[in-house]
């Protein structure tokens, strides 16, 4: 098992997370609380720590990586040289 990065459509990280989890994969969307100024005053909202990115735990050589291109909210796995890259262990 290894963690990979999924590139999502703009502002659809939560939708991508839900659809990935519905397919039986373990996924993680880091979020932070941020104060935003609104017309009614200040509000604390949850936003993605890495906009348009989330993480998925896949089994190397067994999981079908092509599923992410057709998952609602996702674009694809982050790739370098055409191959999906594993997130380094310490990250």
PDB file of C-alpha atoms in Angstrom:
ATOM      1  CA  UNK A   1       0.000   0.000   0.000  1.00  0.00           C
ATOM      2  CA  UNK A   2       1.178   3.518  -0.817  1.00  0.00           C
ATOM      3  CA  UNK A   3      -0.287   7.021  -0.797  1.00  0.00           C
ATOM      4  CA  UNK A   4      -0.826   8.829  -4.098  1.00  0.00           C
ATOM      5  CA  UNK A   5      -2.018  12.359  -4.887  1.00  0.00           C
ATOM      6  CA  UNK A   6      -5.293  12.874  -6.751  1.00  0.00           C
ATOM      7  CA  UNK A   7      -5.805  16.077  -8.765  1.00  0.00           C
ATOM      8  CA  UNK A   8      -9.437  17.205  -8.518  1.00  0.00           C
ATOM      9  CA  UNK A   9     -11.640  19.605 -10.401  1.00  0.00           C
ATOM     10  CA  UNK A  10     -11.811  23.163  -8.991  1.00  0.00           C
ATOM     11  CA  UNK A  11     -13.642  23.338  -5.640  1.00  0.00           C
ATOM     12  CA  UNK A  12     -14.776  19.695  -5.900  1.00  0.00           C
ATOM     13  CA  UNK A  13     -12.302  18.146  -3.461  1.00  0.00           C
ATOM     14  CA  UNK A  14     -15.078  17.026  -1.078  1.00  0.00           C
ATOM     15  CA  UNK A  15     -17.086  15.529  -3.959  1.00  0.00           C
ATOM     16  CA  UNK A  16     -13.992  13.663  -5.168  1.00  0.00           C
ATOM     17  CA  UNK A  17     -13.304  12.416  -1.630  1.00  0.00           C
ATOM     18  CA  UNK A  18     -16.835  11.072  -1.247  1.00  0.00           C
ATOM     19  CA  UNK A  19     -16.805   9.321  -4.627  1.00  0.00           C
ATOM     20  CA  UNK A  20     -13.371   7.780  -4.030  1.00  0.00           C
ATOM     21  CA  UNK A  21     -14.514   6.448  -0.645  1.00  0.00           C
ATOM     22  CA  UNK A  22     -17.715   5.083  -2.245  1.00  0.00           C
ATOM     23  CA  UNK A  23     -15.474   2.958  -4.479  1.00  0.00           C
ATOM     24  CA  UNK A  24     -13.892   1.390  -1.382  1.00  0.00           C
ATOM     25  CA  UNK A  25     -10.592   3.292  -1.340  1.00  0.00           C
ATOM     26  CA  UNK A  26      -9.066   4.946   1.726  1.00  0.00           C
ATOM     27  CA  UNK A  27      -8.748   8.674   1.022  1.00  0.00           C
ATOM     28  CA  UNK A  28      -7.682  11.749   2.966  1.00  0.00           C
ATOM     29  CA  UNK A  29      -8.534  15.418   2.416  1.00  0.00           C
ATOM     30  CA  UNK A  30      -6.574  17.675   4.801  1.00  0.00           C
ATOM     31  CA  UNK A  31      -8.558  20.763   5.776  1.00  0.00           C
ATOM     32  CA  UNK A  32      -7.880  23.886   7.842  1.00  0.00           C
ATOM     33  CA  UNK A  33     -10.159  26.304   9.674  1.00  0.00           C
ATOM     34  CA  UNK A  34      -9.926  29.847   8.298  1.00  0.00           C
ATOM     35  CA  UNK A  35     -11.652  33.051   9.376  1.00  0.00           C
ATOM     36  CA  UNK A  36     -13.498  34.675   6.491  1.00  0.00           C
ATOM     37  CA  UNK A  37     -15.161  38.064   6.457  1.00  0.00           C
ATOM     38  CA  UNK A  38     -18.835  37.848   5.467  1.00  0.00           C
ATOM     39  CA  UNK A  39     -21.616  40.426   5.137  1.00  0.00           C
ATOM     40  CA  UNK A  40     -23.026  39.186   8.439  1.00  0.00           C
ATOM     41  CA  UNK A  41     -19.651  39.297  10.211  1.00  0.00           C
ATOM     42  CA  UNK A  42     -16.715  36.955  10.521  1.00  0.00           C
ATOM     43  CA  UNK A  43     -17.187  33.237  10.012  1.00  0.00           C
ATOM     44  CA  UNK A  44     -14.893  30.262  10.493  1.00  0.00           C
ATOM     45  CA  UNK A  45     -14.949  27.949   7.489  1.00  0.00           C
ATOM     46  CA  UNK A  46     -13.210  24.701   6.561  1.00  0.00           C
ATOM     47  CA  UNK A  47     -11.075  24.887   3.428  1.00  0.00           C
ATOM     48  CA  UNK A  48      -8.815  22.413   1.720  1.00  0.00           C
ATOM     49  CA  UNK A  49      -5.209  22.690   2.890  1.00  0.00           C
ATOM     50  CA  UNK A  50      -4.043  21.875  -0.654  1.00  0.00           C
ATOM     51  CA  UNK A  51      -6.678  23.238  -3.073  1.00  0.00           C
ATOM     52  CA  UNK A  52      -7.510  20.702  -5.830  1.00  0.00           C
ATOM     53  CA  UNK A  53      -5.447  17.912  -4.216  1.00  0.00           C
ATOM     54  CA  UNK A  54      -6.316  14.973  -1.989  1.00  0.00           C
ATOM     55  CA  UNK A  55      -4.622  11.718  -1.091  1.00  0.00           C
ATOM     56  CA  UNK A  56      -5.612   8.109  -1.755  1.00  0.00           C
ATOM     57  CA  UNK A  57      -4.096   4.900  -0.388  1.00  0.00           C
ATOM     58  CA  UNK A  58      -3.690   2.308  -3.157  1.00  0.00           C
ATOM     59  CA  UNK A  59      -2.178  -1.122  -3.425  1.00  0.00           C
ATOM     60  CA  UNK A  60       0.799  -0.936  -5.785  1.00  0.00           C
ATOM     61  CA  UNK A  61       0.378  -3.195  -8.826  1.00  0.00           C
ATOM     62  CA  UNK A  62      -3.145  -4.296  -7.842  1.00  0.00           C
ATOM     63  CA  UNK A  63      -5.345  -1.177  -7.756  1.00  0.00           C
ATOM     64  CA  UNK A  64      -6.775   0.067 -11.045  1.00  0.00           C
ATOM     65  CA  UNK A  65      -5.405   3.603 -11.409  1.00  0.00           C
ATOM     66  CA  UNK A  66      -7.564   4.383 -14.456  1.00  0.00           C
ATOM     67  CA  UNK A  67     -10.714   4.587 -12.282  1.00  0.00           C
ATOM     68  CA  UNK A  68      -9.767   8.066 -11.112  1.00  0.00           C
ATOM     69  CA  UNK A  69     -10.132   9.614 -14.565  1.00  0.00           C
ATOM     70  CA  UNK A  70     -13.834   8.743 -14.564  1.00  0.00           C
ATOM     71  CA  UNK A  71     -14.548   9.437 -10.878  1.00  0.00           C
ATOM     72  CA  UNK A  72     -16.819  12.452 -10.387  1.00  0.00           C
ATOM     73  CA  UNK A  73     -14.800  15.390  -9.048  1.00  0.00           C
ATOM     74  CA  UNK A  74     -11.415  13.901 -10.050  1.00  0.00           C
ATOM     75  CA  UNK A  75      -9.189  14.632 -12.997  1.00  0.00           C
ATOM     76  CA  UNK A  76      -6.455  12.015 -12.479  1.00  0.00           C
ATOM     77  CA  UNK A  77      -3.587  10.965 -10.261  1.00  0.00           C
ATOM     78  CA  UNK A  78      -0.605  13.296 -10.220  1.00  0.00           C
ATOM     79  CA  UNK A  79       1.937  11.839 -12.642  1.00  0.00           C
ATOM     80  CA  UNK A  80       5.549  12.475 -13.566  1.00  0.00           C
ATOM     81  CA  UNK A  81       6.831  10.948 -16.781  1.00  0.00           C
ATOM     82  CA  UNK A  82       3.437   9.327 -17.326  1.00  0.00           C
ATOM     83  CA  UNK A  83       3.606   7.289 -14.104  1.00  0.00           C
ATOM     84  CA  UNK A  84       1.718   8.000 -10.871  1.00  0.00           C
ATOM     85  CA  UNK A  85       4.156   9.061  -8.161  1.00  0.00           C
ATOM     86  CA  UNK A  86       4.067   7.739  -4.611  1.00  0.00           C
ATOM     87  CA  UNK A  87       3.976  10.316  -1.807  1.00  0.00           C
ATOM     88  CA  UNK A  88       7.260  10.064   0.155  1.00  0.00           C
ATOM     89  CA  UNK A  89       6.944   8.216   3.484  1.00  0.00           C
ATOM     90  CA  UNK A  90       7.814  11.192   5.721  1.00  0.00           C
ATOM     91  CA  UNK A  91       5.245  13.495   4.137  1.00  0.00           C
TER      92      UNK A  91
END
